[in-house]
CSV table of C-alpha atoms in Angstrom, one decimal:
chain,number,residue,atom,x,y,z
Y,136,UNK,CA,0.0,0.0,0.0
Y,137,UNK,CA,1.1,3.6,-0.6
Y,138,UNK,CA,0.3,6.6,1.5
Y,139,UNK,CA,-0.3,8.8,-1.6
Y,140,UNK,CA,0.0,12.1,0.3
Y,141,UNK,CA,2.7,14.3,1.4
Y,142,UNK,CA,3.4,14.1,5.2
Y,143,UNK,CA,3.3,17.9,5.6
Y,144,UNK,CA,-0.4,17.9,4.6
Y,145,UNK,CA,-1.6,15.5,7.3
Y,146,UNK,CA,-3.4,16.2,10.6
Y,147,UNK,CA,-2.5,14.8,14.0
Y,148,UNK,CA,-4.8,11.7,13.8
Y,149,UNK,CA,-3.4,10.8,10.3
Y,150,UNK,CA,0.1,11.1,11.5
Y,151,UNK,CA,-0.6,8.7,14.4
Y,152,UNK,CA,-2.4,6.3,12.1
Y,153,UNK,CA,0.5,6.2,9.6
Y,154,UNK,CA,3.1,5.9,12.4
Y,155,UNK,CA,1.2,2.9,13.9
Y,156,UNK,CA,0.9,1.2,10.5
Y,157,UNK,CA,4.2,2.2,9.0
Y,158,UNK,CA,5.0,-1.4,8.0
Y,159,UNK,CA,2.0,-1.6,5.7
Y,160,UNK,CA,3.1,1.3,3.5
Y,161,UNK,CA,5.8,0.9,0.9
Y,162,UNK,CA,6.5,4.6,0.5
Y,163,UNK,CA,6.8,5.4,4.3
Y,164,UNK,CA,9.9,7.5,4.9
Y,165,UNK,CA,10.9,8.3,8.5
Y,166,UNK,CA,13.1,11.2,7.5
Y,167,UNK,CA,10.3,12.7,5.5
Y,168,UNK,CA,8.0,12.2,8.5
Y,169,UNK,CA,10.3,14.0,10.8
Y,170,UNK,CA,11.0,16.9,8.4
Y,171,UNK,CA,7.3,17.3,7.8
Y,172,UNK,CA,6.6,17.8,11.5
Y,173,UNK,CA,8.5,21.1,11.4
Y,174,UNK,CA,7.1,22.1,8.0
Y,175,UNK,CA,3.5,21.3,8.6
Y,176,UNK,CA,1.4,24.5,8.8
Y,177,UNK,CA,-1.8,22.8,9.8
Y,178,UNK,CA,-0.4,21.7,13.1
Y,179,UNK,CA,0.0,23.9,16.2
Y,180,UNK,CA,3.0,23.7,18.4
Y,181,UNK,CA,1.4,21.3,20.9
Y,182,UNK,CA,0.4,18.9,18.1
Y,183,UNK,CA,3.9,19.0,16.6
Y,184,UNK,CA,5.5,18.1,20.0
Y,185,UNK,CA,2.9,15.3,20.5
Y,186,UNK,CA,3.6,13.8,17.1
Y,187,UNK,CA,7.4,14.1,17.6
Y,188,UNK,CA,7.2,12.3,21.0
Y,189,UNK,CA,4.9,9.6,19.6
Y,190,UNK,CA,7.2,9.0,16.6
Y,191,UNK,CA,10.3,8.9,18.9
Y,192,UNK,CA,8.7,6.1,20.8
Y,193,UNK,CA,8.4,4.0,17.6
Y,194,UNK,CA,11.5,5.2,15.8
Y,195,UNK,CA,13.9,6.0,18.6
Y,196,UNK,CA,17.1,4.5,17.1
Y,197,UNK,CA,16.3,6.1,13.7
Y,198,UNK,CA,15.7,9.4,15.3
Y,199,UNK,CA,19.0,9.3,17.2
Y,200,UNK,CA,20.9,8.4,14.0
Y,201,UNK,CA,19.6,11.6,12.4
Y,202,UNK,CA,22.1,13.4,14.6
Y,203,UNK,CA,24.6,12.0,12.1
Y,204,UNK,CA,22.5,11.9,8.9
Y,205,UNK,CA,20.6,15.2,9.1
Y,206,UNK,CA,21.7,17.2,12.1
Y,207,UNK,CA,19.7,20.3,11.2
Y,208,UNK,CA,16.4,18.4,11.2
Y,209,UNK,CA,17.4,16.7,14.5
Y,210,UNK,CA,18.2,20.1,16.0
Y,211,UNK,CA,14.9,21.6,14.8
Y,212,UNK,CA,12.9,18.8,16.3
Y,213,UNK,CA,14.6,18.7,19.7
Y,214,UNK,CA,14.3,22.5,20.0
Y,215,UNK,CA,10.7,22.5,19.0
Y,216,UNK,CA,8.8,24.8,21.4
Y,217,UNK,CA,11.8,25.8,23.4
Y,218,UNK,CA,13.1,29.3,23.8
Y,219,UNK,CA,16.8,29.0,23.2
Y,220,UNK,CA,19.6,31.6,23.7
Y,221,UNK,CA,22.7,31.6,21.6
Y,222,UNK,CA,24.5,29.7,24.4
Y,223,UNK,CA,21.8,27.1,24.6
Y,224,UNK,CA,22.0,26.5,20.8
Y,225,UNK,CA,25.8,26.3,21.0
Y,226,UNK,CA,25.5,23.7,23.8
Y,227,UNK,CA,23.0,21.6,21.8
Y,228,UNK,CA,25.2,21.7,18.7
Y,229,UNK,CA,28.2,20.6,20.8
Y,230,UNK,CA,26.2,17.7,22.2
Y,231,UNK,CA,25.2,16.7,18.7
Y,232,UNK,CA,28.8,16.8,17.6
Y,233,UNK,CA,29.8,14.6,20.6
Y,234,UNK,CA,27.0,12.2,19.8
Y,235,UNK,CA,28.0,12.0,16.1
Y,236,UNK,CA,31.5,11.0,17.1
Y,237,UNK,CA,30.1,8.4,19.6
Y,238,UNK,CA,27.8,6.9,17.0
Y,239,UNK,CA,30.7,6.6,14.5
Y,240,UNK,CA,32.9,4.9,17.0
Y,241,UNK,CA,30.2,2.6,18.3
Y,242,UNK,CA,29.2,1.5,14.8
Y,243,UNK,CA,32.9,1.3,13.8
Y,244,UNK,CA,32.2,3.5,10.7
Y,245,UNK,CA,35.4,4.9,9.2
Y,246,UNK,CA,33.9,7.2,6.6
Y,247,UNK,CA,31.9,10.4,7.3
Y,248,UNK,CA,29.8,10.8,4.2
Y,249,UNK,CA,26.3,10.8,5.6
Y,250,UNK,CA,23.2,12.8,4.5
Y,251,UNK,CA,24.1,16.5,4.3
Y,252,UNK,CA,27.8,15.8,4.6
Y,253,UNK,CA,27.8,13.7,1.4
Y,254,UNK,CA,26.6,16.5,-0.9
Y,255,UNK,CA,28.0,19.9,-1.9
Y,256,UNK,CA,26.1,22.7,-0.2
Y,257,UNK,CA,27.9,26.0,-0.3
Y,258,UNK,CA,24.8,28.1,0.3
Y,259,UNK,CA,24.7,29.7,-3.2
Y,260,UNK,CA,21.5,28.9,-5.2
Y,261,UNK,CA,23.3,29.3,-8.6
Y,262,UNK,CA,26.3,27.1,-7.7
Y,263,UNK,CA,26.8,24.5,-10.4
Y,264,UNK,CA,27.9,21.9,-7.9
Y,265,UNK,CA,24.9,22.3,-5.6
Y,266,UNK,CA,23.6,18.9,-4.5
Y,267,UNK,CA,26.5,17.0,-6.2
Y,268,UNK,CA,27.7,14.0,-4.3
Y,269,UNK,CA,31.3,14.6,-3.2
Y,270,UNK,CA,34.2,12.6,-1.9
Y,271,UNK,CA,35.2,12.9,1.6
Y,272,UNK,CA,38.1,15.3,2.0
Y,273,UNK,CA,37.8,16.8,-1.5
Y,274,UNK,CA,38.0,20.5,-2.3
Y,275,UNK,CA,34.3,20.7,-2.8
Y,276,UNK,CA,33.6,19.3,0.7
Y,277,UNK,CA,32.5,22.5,2.4
Y,278,UNK,CA,31.0,21.3,5.6
Y,279,UNK,CA,32.9,18.2,6.3
Y,280,UNK,CA,32.5,16.4,9.6
Y,281,UNK,CA,35.4,16.9,11.9
Y,282,UNK,CA,36.0,16.4,15.7
Y,283,UNK,CA,38.5,17.6,18.2
Y,284,UNK,CA,39.9,14.1,18.6
Y,285,UNK,CA,40.9,13.9,15.0
Y,286,UNK,CA,44.6,13.6,14.3
Y,287,UNK,CA,46.2,16.6,12.5
Y,288,UNK,CA,47.6,15.1,9.3
Y,289,UNK,CA,49.4,18.3,8.5
Y,290,UNK,CA,51.4,18.2,11.7
Y,291,UNK,CA,52.3,14.6,11.2
Y,292,UNK,CA,53.5,15.3,7.7
Y,293,UNK,CA,55.7,18.1,8.9
Y,294,UNK,CA,57.2,15.9,11.7
Y,295,UNK,CA,57.9,13.2,9.1
Y,296,UNK,CA,59.7,15.7,6.9
Y,297,UNK,CA,61.7,17.1,9.8
Y,298,UNK,CA,62.8,13.6,11.0
Y,299,UNK,CA,63.7,12.6,7.5
Y,300,UNK,CA,65.8,15.7,7.1
Y,301,UNK,CA,67.6,15.0,10.4
Y,302,UNK,CA,68.3,11.5,9.4
Y,303,UNK,CA,69.9,12.6,6.2
Y,304,UNK,CA,71.9,15.3,7.9
Y,305,UNK,CA,73.1,13.1,10.8
Y,306,UNK,CA,76.5,12.4,9.3
Y,307,UNK,CA,77.0,16.1,8.6
Y,308,UNK,CA,76.1,16.9,12.2
Y,309,UNK,CA,78.5,14.3,13.6
Y,310,UNK,CA,81.3,15.5,11.3
Y,311,UNK,CA,80.7,19.1,12.4
Y,312,UNK,CA,80.9,18.1,16.1
Y,313,UNK,CA,84.0,16.0,15.5
Y,314,UNK,CA,85.6,18.9,13.7
Y,315,UNK,CA,84.8,21.2,16.7
Y,316,UNK,CA,86.4,18.7,19.1
Y,317,UNK,CA,89.5,18.3,17.1
Y,318,UNK,CA,90.1,22.0,16.8
């Protein structure tokens, strides 16, 4: 069976019906469901919060994974109905970042190309690369995922070059020191 409607046109009872019977529908999309909760103009704030909480009971693991896949939607949903200061928003984003790192390590995922992070999104509407799938670490990867615990490959490269230079110059250094001792 197919739903045949967009989620952002549903009312509260229809949301609950589709969430309860999500296995029956072949075109059911949990990310679309969560995005539509924020976009739906028919619902008031209390209904949105009720639907979000009900959906989280059914799709808890999926919702938590959206921290990694679509962090903006996750942020919009958890901050629904809350008055947040700039410091509060910053704290929530820091928590999301910590949870992203935890999810990646728990699932032993090496790559970081998920959802929004796998497509070019520079913010310009006329960009010819907009929406283009990108390789992790490429020049087009604007908002790549990075953490404080990541190793700095630039520093490691510099250290490698410095050690190599010292290794090559070791005989010169020894000869200079011997010359100084002899004189």
